[in-house]
Amino acid sequence: MKGTLEICCTSYESASIADSAGADRIELCDNIFEGGTTPGPGLISRVCDNLNIDCYVLIRPRGGDFVYSDDEFEIMKADIRYCKEQGAEGIVSGVLTETGEVDVERTKQLVALVGDMDFTFHRAFDLTVDPQKALHDVIKTGASRILTSGLQNNVVEGKVMLRDLANWAGSDIKIMAGGGLKSSNFREVMDFTGCKEFHTTAKTWKFNQPKKGNDVPMNGAKDIPEDKVMVVSAEEINKIKEILEKS
């Protein structure tokens, strides 16, 4: 079974590595420690102009929940228009209601605006209160796939739900497993769930310790490292590709 491998990238360097390593596409985003937000226009245009890999752009105006004000929703639509102008192949987004359901009408508007580009409903899905209803609601929006960890912290803990979602979805929509996916658990998740699309950061760390006068932190979150940069690992991508090609 040859599957589709999507790599989450937060920099041009990572996108270039994913491209060279033979990934199928990237999800381009920013602020991964907040679960991802919309990347800047310069990064979007440079990736779309210079790399061969399909680029799907995350449209999420801030961290936190997925219930948006009218102003935030207009920002999301403007960002989608920009991505279309730059030649992105897809959009990754989605909207929820205050009661934990898929906001079908607002998400429909985003899908309609995307037009010929592809649309992935992102991991907002994992915060819904009724996954079977949410699945059918996403189908109503016209989205092509759902990125989900199976409503758990990671794909291993959520593998039963991922299998159920794949069975419920049938041919109506694609279920893409993502969230804590890595080469060490890839075969387990692939074999158990039956999913054929997979999303991972394939991350490694590049240490960056230039000489500095003192240790003043640039952020207030102690768990966000400042002495290293997260980048995509070509080795990790190759390990996953090998598993896919042998399956």
PDB file of C-alpha atoms in Angstrom:
ATOM      1  CA  MET A   1       0.000   0.000   0.000  1.00  0.00           C
ATOM      2  CA  LYS A   2       1.584   3.261  -1.113  1.00  0.00           C
ATOM      3  CA  GLY A   3       0.353   6.079   1.091  1.00  0.00           C
ATOM      4  CA  THR A   4       0.642   9.860   1.061  1.00  0.00           C
ATOM      5  CA  LEU A   5       3.160  11.527   3.354  1.00  0.00           C
ATOM      6  CA  GLU A   6       2.657  15.149   4.429  1.00  0.00           C
ATOM      7  CA  ILE A   7       5.325  16.998   6.393  1.00  0.00           C
ATOM      8  CA  CYS A   8       4.570  19.903   8.721  1.00  0.00           C
ATOM      9  CA  CYS A   9       7.079  22.691   8.024  1.00  0.00           C
ATOM     10  CA  THR A  10       7.621  25.995   9.797  1.00  0.00           C
ATOM     11  CA  SER A  11      10.535  27.339   7.766  1.00  0.00           C
ATOM     12  CA  TYR A  12      11.878  27.505   4.238  1.00  0.00           C
ATOM     13  CA  GLU A  13      14.752  25.254   5.269  1.00  0.00           C
ATOM     14  CA  SER A  14      12.360  22.550   6.480  1.00  0.00           C
ATOM     15  CA  ALA A  15      10.200  22.831   3.366  1.00  0.00           C
ATOM     16  CA  SER A  16      13.284  22.471   1.197  1.00  0.00           C
ATOM     17  CA  ILE A  17      14.402  19.372   3.111  1.00  0.00           C
ATOM     18  CA  ALA A  18      10.946  17.794   2.759  1.00  0.00           C
ATOM     19  CA  ASP A  19      10.998  18.556  -0.965  1.00  0.00           C
ATOM     20  CA  SER A  20      14.453  17.041  -1.487  1.00  0.00           C
ATOM     21  CA  ALA A  21      13.654  13.977   0.642  1.00  0.00           C
ATOM     22  CA  GLY A  22      10.656  13.083  -1.524  1.00  0.00           C
ATOM     23  CA  ALA A  23       7.696  13.858   0.720  1.00  0.00           C
ATOM     24  CA  ASP A  24       4.385  14.153  -1.119  1.00  0.00           C
ATOM     25  CA  ARG A  25       3.424  17.572   0.226  1.00  0.00           C
ATOM     26  CA  ILE A  26       3.948  19.973   3.084  1.00  0.00           C
ATOM     27  CA  GLU A  27       1.685  21.763   5.494  1.00  0.00           C
ATOM     28  CA  LEU A  28       3.265  25.191   5.887  1.00  0.00           C
ATOM     29  CA  CYS A  29       2.606  26.917   9.213  1.00  0.00           C
ATOM     30  CA  ASP A  30       4.084  29.042  11.981  1.00  0.00           C
ATOM     31  CA  ASN A  31       4.084  28.912  15.801  1.00  0.00           C
ATOM     32  CA  ILE A  32       4.076  25.150  16.076  1.00  0.00           C
ATOM     33  CA  PHE A  33       4.210  25.344  19.880  1.00  0.00           C
ATOM     34  CA  GLU A  34       0.705  26.845  19.723  1.00  0.00           C
ATOM     35  CA  GLY A  35      -0.472  24.039  17.469  1.00  0.00           C
ATOM     36  CA  GLY A  36       0.284  26.065  14.337  1.00  0.00           C
ATOM     37  CA  THR A  37      -0.878  29.411  12.960  1.00  0.00           C
ATOM     38  CA  THR A  38      -0.875  31.037   9.534  1.00  0.00           C
ATOM     39  CA  PRO A  39       2.672  31.584   8.230  1.00  0.00           C
ATOM     40  CA  GLY A  40       3.871  34.946   6.952  1.00  0.00           C
ATOM     41  CA  PRO A  41       3.394  36.044   3.340  1.00  0.00           C
ATOM     42  CA  GLY A  42       7.121  36.063   2.590  1.00  0.00           C
ATOM     43  CA  LEU A  43       7.501  32.402   3.541  1.00  0.00           C
ATOM     44  CA  ILE A  44       4.395  31.394   1.595  1.00  0.00           C
ATOM     45  CA  SER A  45       5.514  33.125  -1.586  1.00  0.00           C
ATOM     46  CA  ARG A  46       9.096  31.842  -1.390  1.00  0.00           C
ATOM     47  CA  VAL A  47       8.018  28.225  -0.923  1.00  0.00           C
ATOM     48  CA  CYS A  48       5.445  28.446  -3.720  1.00  0.00           C
ATOM     49  CA  ASP A  49       7.907  30.154  -6.080  1.00  0.00           C
ATOM     50  CA  ASN A  50      10.998  28.034  -5.484  1.00  0.00           C
ATOM     51  CA  LEU A  51      10.076  24.503  -4.427  1.00  0.00           C
ATOM     52  CA  ASN A  52       8.499  21.648  -6.371  1.00  0.00           C
ATOM     53  CA  ILE A  53       6.566  20.082  -3.506  1.00  0.00           C
ATOM     54  CA  ASP A  54       2.825  20.686  -3.119  1.00  0.00           C
ATOM     55  CA  CYS A  55       2.272  23.372  -0.509  1.00  0.00           C
ATOM     56  CA  TYR A  56      -0.808  23.358   1.713  1.00  0.00           C
ATOM     57  CA  VAL A  57      -0.997  26.437   3.929  1.00  0.00           C
ATOM     58  CA  LEU A  58      -2.476  26.425   7.423  1.00  0.00           C
ATOM     59  CA  ILE A  59      -5.059  29.175   7.852  1.00  0.00           C
ATOM     60  CA  ARG A  60      -5.444  29.833  11.569  1.00  0.00           C
ATOM     61  CA  PRO A  61      -5.222  33.462  12.703  1.00  0.00           C
ATOM     62  CA  ARG A  62      -4.189  32.714  16.302  1.00  0.00           C
ATOM     63  CA  GLY A  63      -3.624  29.973  18.824  1.00  0.00           C
ATOM     64  CA  GLY A  64      -6.268  28.857  21.282  1.00  0.00           C
ATOM     65  CA  ASP A  65      -9.723  27.702  20.297  1.00  0.00           C
ATOM     66  CA  PHE A  66     -11.269  27.453  16.838  1.00  0.00           C
ATOM     67  CA  VAL A  67     -14.264  29.734  17.423  1.00  0.00           C
ATOM     68  CA  TYR A  68     -13.586  32.940  15.533  1.00  0.00           C
ATOM     69  CA  SER A  69     -14.888  36.488  15.643  1.00  0.00           C
ATOM     70  CA  ASP A  70     -16.153  38.172  12.480  1.00  0.00           C
ATOM     71  CA  ASP A  71     -12.879  40.077  12.175  1.00  0.00           C
ATOM     72  CA  GLU A  72     -10.812  36.902  12.542  1.00  0.00           C
ATOM     73  CA  PHE A  73     -12.945  35.161   9.939  1.00  0.00           C
ATOM     74  CA  GLU A  74     -12.363  38.008   7.471  1.00  0.00           C
ATOM     75  CA  ILE A  75      -8.620  37.714   8.109  1.00  0.00           C
ATOM     76  CA  MET A  76      -8.807  33.990   7.329  1.00  0.00           C
ATOM     77  CA  LYS A  77     -10.578  34.669   4.042  1.00  0.00           C
ATOM     78  CA  ALA A  78      -8.022  37.322   3.094  1.00  0.00           C
ATOM     79  CA  ASP A  79      -5.191  34.877   3.833  1.00  0.00           C
ATOM     80  CA  ILE A  80      -6.806  32.236   1.619  1.00  0.00           C
ATOM     81  CA  ARG A  81      -7.057  34.733  -1.247  1.00  0.00           C
ATOM     82  CA  TYR A  82      -3.373  35.507  -0.850  1.00  0.00           C
ATOM     83  CA  CYS A  83      -2.451  31.802  -0.917  1.00  0.00           C
ATOM     84  CA  LYS A  84      -4.442  31.378  -4.139  1.00  0.00           C
ATOM     85  CA  GLU A  85      -2.557  34.275  -5.709  1.00  0.00           C
ATOM     86  CA  GLN A  86       0.759  32.690  -4.744  1.00  0.00           C
ATOM     87  CA  GLY A  87      -0.136  29.331  -6.278  1.00  0.00           C
ATOM     88  CA  ALA A  88      -0.503  27.169  -3.169  1.00  0.00           C
ATOM     89  CA  GLU A  89      -2.022  23.771  -3.879  1.00  0.00           C
ATOM     90  CA  GLY A  90      -4.154  23.512  -0.759  1.00  0.00           C
ATOM     91  CA  ILE A  91      -5.497  25.082   2.421  1.00  0.00           C
ATOM     92  CA  VAL A  92      -5.653  23.559   5.906  1.00  0.00           C
ATOM     93  CA  SER A  93      -8.289  25.129   8.135  1.00  0.00           C
ATOM     94  CA  GLY A  94     -11.646  24.739   9.847  1.00  0.00           C
ATOM     95  CA  VAL A  95     -14.063  26.409  12.236  1.00  0.00           C
ATOM     96  CA  LEU A  96     -15.913  25.130  15.318  1.00  0.00           C
ATOM     97  CA  THR A  97     -18.948  26.396  17.182  1.00  0.00           C
ATOM     98  CA  GLU A  98     -19.018  27.327  20.859  1.00  0.00           C
ATOM     99  CA  THR A  99     -20.784  24.012  21.553  1.00  0.00           C
ATOM    100  CA  GLY A 100     -17.911  21.925  20.158  1.00  0.00           C
ATOM    101  CA  GLU A 101     -19.402  21.106  16.781  1.00  0.00           C
ATOM    102  CA  VAL A 102     -18.126  21.757  13.264  1.00  0.00           C
ATOM    103  CA  ASP A 103     -19.278  25.173  12.072  1.00  0.00           C
ATOM    104  CA  VAL A 104     -20.593  23.848   8.781  1.00  0.00           C
ATOM    105  CA  GLU A 105     -21.679  27.159   7.275  1.00  0.00           C
ATOM    106  CA  ARG A 106     -18.472  29.053   7.981  1.00  0.00           C
ATOM    107  CA  THR A 107     -16.272  26.153   6.907  1.00  0.00           C
ATOM    108  CA  LYS A 108     -18.343  25.858   3.723  1.00  0.00           C
ATOM    109  CA  GLN A 109     -17.527  29.481   2.982  1.00  0.00           C
ATOM    110  CA  LEU A 110     -13.812  28.756   3.315  1.00  0.00           C
ATOM    111  CA  VAL A 111     -14.044  25.671   1.091  1.00  0.00           C
ATOM    112  CA  ALA A 112     -15.955  27.670  -1.541  1.00  0.00           C
ATOM    113  CA  LEU A 113     -13.308  30.403  -1.437  1.00  0.00           C
ATOM    114  CA  VAL A 114     -10.548  27.826  -1.925  1.00  0.00           C
ATOM    115  CA  GLY A 115     -12.057  26.884  -5.287  1.00  0.00           C
ATOM    116  CA  ASP A 116      -9.791  24.544  -7.257  1.00  0.00           C
ATOM    117  CA  MET A 117      -7.306  24.206  -4.401  1.00  0.00           C
ATOM    118  CA  ASP A 118      -7.607  21.270  -2.021  1.00  0.00           C
ATOM    119  CA  PHE A 119      -9.022  21.699   1.495  1.00  0.00           C
ATOM    120  CA  THR A 120      -8.034  19.793   4.634  1.00  0.00           C
ATOM    121  CA  PHE A 121     -10.088  20.176   7.814  1.00  0.00           C
ATOM    122  CA  HIS A 122      -7.419  20.359  10.488  1.00  0.00           C
ATOM    123  CA  ARG A 123      -7.095  19.045  14.035  1.00  0.00           C
ATOM    124  CA  ALA A 124      -9.850  21.291  15.317  1.00  0.00           C
ATOM    125  CA  PHE A 125     -11.702  18.050  14.620  1.00  0.00           C
ATOM    126  CA  ASP A 126     -10.043  16.529  17.698  1.00  0.00           C
ATOM    127  CA  LEU A 127     -11.892  18.997  19.928  1.00  0.00           C
ATOM    128  CA  THR A 128     -15.387  18.076  18.730  1.00  0.00           C
ATOM    129  CA  VAL A 129     -17.854  16.478  21.146  1.00  0.00           C
ATOM    130  CA  ASP A 130     -19.300  13.865  18.773  1.00  0.00           C
ATOM    131  CA  PRO A 131     -16.747  12.531  16.263  1.00  0.00           C
ATOM    132  CA  GLN A 132     -19.240  10.620  14.111  1.00  0.00           C
ATOM    133  CA  LYS A 133     -21.476  13.666  13.729  1.00  0.00           C
ATOM    134  CA  ALA A 134     -18.421  15.862  13.196  1.00  0.00           C
ATOM    135  CA  LEU A 135     -17.237  13.539  10.437  1.00  0.00           C
ATOM    136  CA  HIS A 136     -20.522  13.865   8.571  1.00  0.00           C
ATOM    137  CA  ASP A 137     -20.536  17.619   9.139  1.00  0.00           C
ATOM    138  CA  VAL A 138     -17.079  17.972   7.616  1.00  0.00           C
ATOM    139  CA  ILE A 139     -18.236  15.918   4.636  1.00  0.00           C
ATOM    140  CA  LYS A 140     -21.070  18.438   4.185  1.00  0.00           C
ATOM    141  CA  THR A 141     -18.537  21.257   3.898  1.00  0.00           C
ATOM    142  CA  GLY A 142     -16.897  19.747   0.813  1.00  0.00           C
ATOM    143  CA  ALA A 143     -13.481  19.288   2.453  1.00  0.00           C
ATOM    144  CA  SER A 144     -11.240  16.605   0.949  1.00  0.00           C
ATOM    145  CA  ARG A 145      -9.804  15.173   4.152  1.00  0.00           C
ATOM    146  CA  ILE A 146      -9.634  15.415   7.929  1.00  0.00           C
ATOM    147  CA  LEU A 147      -6.345  15.667   9.810  1.00  0.00           C
ATOM    148  CA  THR A 148      -6.833  13.999  13.180  1.00  0.00           C
ATOM    149  CA  SER A 149      -5.072  12.171  15.988  1.00  0.00           C
ATOM    150  CA  GLY A 150      -8.262  10.267  16.768  1.00  0.00           C
ATOM    151  CA  LEU A 151      -9.366  12.769  19.456  1.00  0.00           C
ATOM    152  CA  GLN A 152      -6.411  11.843  21.654  1.00  0.00           C
ATOM    153  CA  ASN A 153      -3.034  13.367  22.473  1.00  0.00           C
ATOM    154  CA  ASN A 154      -1.353  11.351  19.737  1.00  0.00           C
ATOM    155  CA  VAL A 155      -2.111   8.842  16.994  1.00  0.00           C
ATOM    156  CA  VAL A 156      -1.084   5.819  19.049  1.00  0.00           C
ATOM    157  CA  GLU A 157      -3.543   6.669  21.827  1.00  0.00           C
ATOM    158  CA  GLY A 158      -6.146   7.542  19.205  1.00  0.00           C
ATOM    159  CA  LYS A 159      -5.638   4.590  16.868  1.00  0.00           C
ATOM    160  CA  VAL A 160      -8.985   2.940  17.657  1.00  0.00           C
ATOM    161  CA  MET A 161     -10.875   6.114  16.819  1.00  0.00           C
ATOM    162  CA  LEU A 162      -8.748   6.608  13.706  1.00  0.00           C
ATOM    163  CA  ARG A 163      -9.730   3.133  12.555  1.00  0.00           C
ATOM    164  CA  ASP A 164     -13.392   3.873  13.266  1.00  0.00           C
ATOM    165  CA  LEU A 165     -13.234   7.186  11.416  1.00  0.00           C
ATOM    166  CA  ALA A 166     -11.627   5.541   8.399  1.00  0.00           C
ATOM    167  CA  ASN A 167     -14.376   2.912   8.368  1.00  0.00           C
ATOM    168  CA  TRP A 168     -17.168   5.463   8.809  1.00  0.00           C
ATOM    169  CA  ALA A 169     -15.715   7.719   6.129  1.00  0.00           C
ATOM    170  CA  GLY A 170     -15.472   5.050   3.453  1.00  0.00           C
ATOM    171  CA  SER A 171     -14.866   6.816   0.147  1.00  0.00           C
ATOM    172  CA  ASP A 172     -16.664  10.010   1.206  1.00  0.00           C
ATOM    173  CA  ILE A 173     -13.607  11.727   2.707  1.00  0.00           C
ATOM    174  CA  LYS A 174      -9.969  10.922   3.471  1.00  0.00           C
ATOM    175  CA  ILE A 175      -8.766  10.458   7.039  1.00  0.00           C
ATOM    176  CA  MET A 176      -5.175  11.612   7.553  1.00  0.00           C
ATOM    177  CA  ALA A 177      -3.484  10.384  10.726  1.00  0.00           C
ATOM    178  CA  GLY A 178      -1.345  13.019  12.411  1.00  0.00           C
ATOM    179  CA  GLY A 179      -0.187  14.039  15.862  1.00  0.00           C
ATOM    180  CA  GLY A 180       2.828  12.352  17.425  1.00  0.00           C
ATOM    181  CA  LEU A 181       3.406  10.234  14.329  1.00  0.00           C
ATOM    182  CA  LYS A 182       7.014   9.134  13.788  1.00  0.00           C
ATOM    183  CA  SER A 183       8.974   6.345  12.151  1.00  0.00           C
ATOM    184  CA  SER A 184       9.052   4.335  15.388  1.00  0.00           C
ATOM    185  CA  ASN A 185       5.233   4.064  15.566  1.00  0.00           C
ATOM    186  CA  PHE A 186       4.381   4.504  11.898  1.00  0.00           C
ATOM    187  CA  ARG A 187       3.827   0.850  10.987  1.00  0.00           C
ATOM    188  CA  GLU A 188       1.670   0.258  14.068  1.00  0.00           C
ATOM    189  CA  VAL A 189      -0.581   3.191  13.197  1.00  0.00           C
ATOM    190  CA  MET A 190      -0.699   2.384   9.483  1.00  0.00           C
ATOM    191  CA  ASP A 191      -1.515  -1.302   9.941  1.00  0.00           C
ATOM    192  CA  PHE A 192      -4.056  -0.801  12.716  1.00  0.00           C
ATOM    193  CA  THR A 193      -6.011   2.159  11.348  1.00  0.00           C
ATOM    194  CA  GLY A 194      -6.094   1.473   7.641  1.00  0.00           C
ATOM    195  CA  CYS A 195      -5.371   5.159   6.974  1.00  0.00           C
ATOM    196  CA  LYS A 196      -3.590   5.940   3.719  1.00  0.00           C
ATOM    197  CA  GLU A 197      -2.572   9.528   4.407  1.00  0.00           C
ATOM    198  CA  PHE A 198      -0.129  10.536   7.115  1.00  0.00           C
ATOM    199  CA  HIS A 199       1.072  13.803   8.653  1.00  0.00           C
ATOM    200  CA  THR A 200       4.228  14.300  10.707  1.00  0.00           C
ATOM    201  CA  THR A 201       6.742  16.967  11.692  1.00  0.00           C
ATOM    202  CA  ALA A 202       9.582  14.467  11.075  1.00  0.00           C
ATOM    203  CA  LYS A 203      11.498  16.749  13.370  1.00  0.00           C
ATOM    204  CA  THR A 204      15.039  16.992  14.577  1.00  0.00           C
ATOM    205  CA  TRP A 205      16.868  19.819  16.346  1.00  0.00           C
ATOM    206  CA  LYS A 206      19.591  22.108  15.039  1.00  0.00           C
ATOM    207  CA  PHE A 207      21.516  23.725  17.872  1.00  0.00           C
ATOM    208  CA  ASN A 208      21.980  27.441  17.547  1.00  0.00           C
ATOM    209  CA  GLN A 209      24.120  28.968  20.278  1.00  0.00           C
ATOM    210  CA  PRO A 210      25.720  32.209  19.063  1.00  0.00           C
ATOM    211  CA  LYS A 211      27.798  34.256  21.432  1.00  0.00           C
ATOM    212  CA  LYS A 212      25.589  36.547  23.500  1.00  0.00           C
ATOM    213  CA  GLY A 213      25.997  38.888  26.382  1.00  0.00           C
ATOM    214  CA  ASN A 214      23.457  37.306  28.715  1.00  0.00           C
ATOM    215  CA  ASP A 215      20.613  34.811  28.906  1.00  0.00           C
ATOM    216  CA  VAL A 216      17.623  37.126  28.598  1.00  0.00           C
ATOM    217  CA  PRO A 217      14.713  34.971  27.339  1.00  0.00           C
ATOM    218  CA  MET A 218      12.786  36.076  24.280  1.00  0.00           C
ATOM    219  CA  ASN A 219       9.534  34.508  25.458  1.00  0.00           C
ATOM    220  CA  GLY A 220       7.773  33.746  28.721  1.00  0.00           C
ATOM    221  CA  ALA A 221       7.214  30.039  28.119  1.00  0.00           C
ATOM    222  CA  LYS A 222       9.937  28.007  29.768  1.00  0.00           C
ATOM    223  CA  ASP A 223       9.203  24.885  27.719  1.00  0.00           C
ATOM    224  CA  ILE A 224       9.927  26.585  24.384  1.00  0.00           C
ATOM    225  CA  PRO A 225      13.632  26.093  23.581  1.00  0.00           C
ATOM    226  CA  GLU A 226      15.694  29.084  22.518  1.00  0.00           C
ATOM    227  CA  ASP A 227      19.085  27.418  22.081  1.00  0.00           C
ATOM    228  CA  LYS A 228      17.988  25.210  19.175  1.00  0.00           C
ATOM    229  CA  VAL A 229      15.808  25.322  16.084  1.00  0.00           C
ATOM    230  CA  MET A 230      13.366  22.611  15.019  1.00  0.00           C
ATOM    231  CA  VAL A 231      13.904  21.437  11.445  1.00  0.00           C
ATOM    232  CA  VAL A 232      12.672  18.569   9.323  1.00  0.00           C
ATOM    233  CA  SER A 233      14.841  15.443   9.271  1.00  0.00           C
ATOM    234  CA  ALA A 234      15.486  13.916   5.854  1.00  0.00           C
ATOM    235  CA  GLU A 235      16.526  10.713   7.627  1.00  0.00           C
ATOM    236  CA  GLU A 236      13.164  10.474   9.391  1.00  0.00           C
ATOM    237  CA  ILE A 237      11.304  11.040   6.123  1.00  0.00           C
ATOM    238  CA  ASN A 238      13.347   8.313   4.444  1.00  0.00           C
ATOM    239  CA  LYS A 239      12.584   5.860   7.249  1.00  0.00           C
ATOM    240  CA  ILE A 240       8.844   6.481   6.881  1.00  0.00           C
ATOM    241  CA  LYS A 241       9.009   6.285   3.090  1.00  0.00           C
ATOM    242  CA  GLU A 242      10.759   2.923   3.351  1.00  0.00           C
ATOM    243  CA  ILE A 243       7.942   1.594   5.531  1.00  0.00           C
ATOM    244  CA  LEU A 244       5.348   2.891   3.073  1.00  0.00           C
ATOM    245  CA  GLU A 245       7.096   1.402   0.060  1.00  0.00           C
ATOM    246  CA  LYS A 246       7.360  -2.015   1.699  1.00  0.00           C
ATOM    247  CA  SER A 247       3.726  -2.114   2.780  1.00  0.00           C
TER     248      SER A 247
END
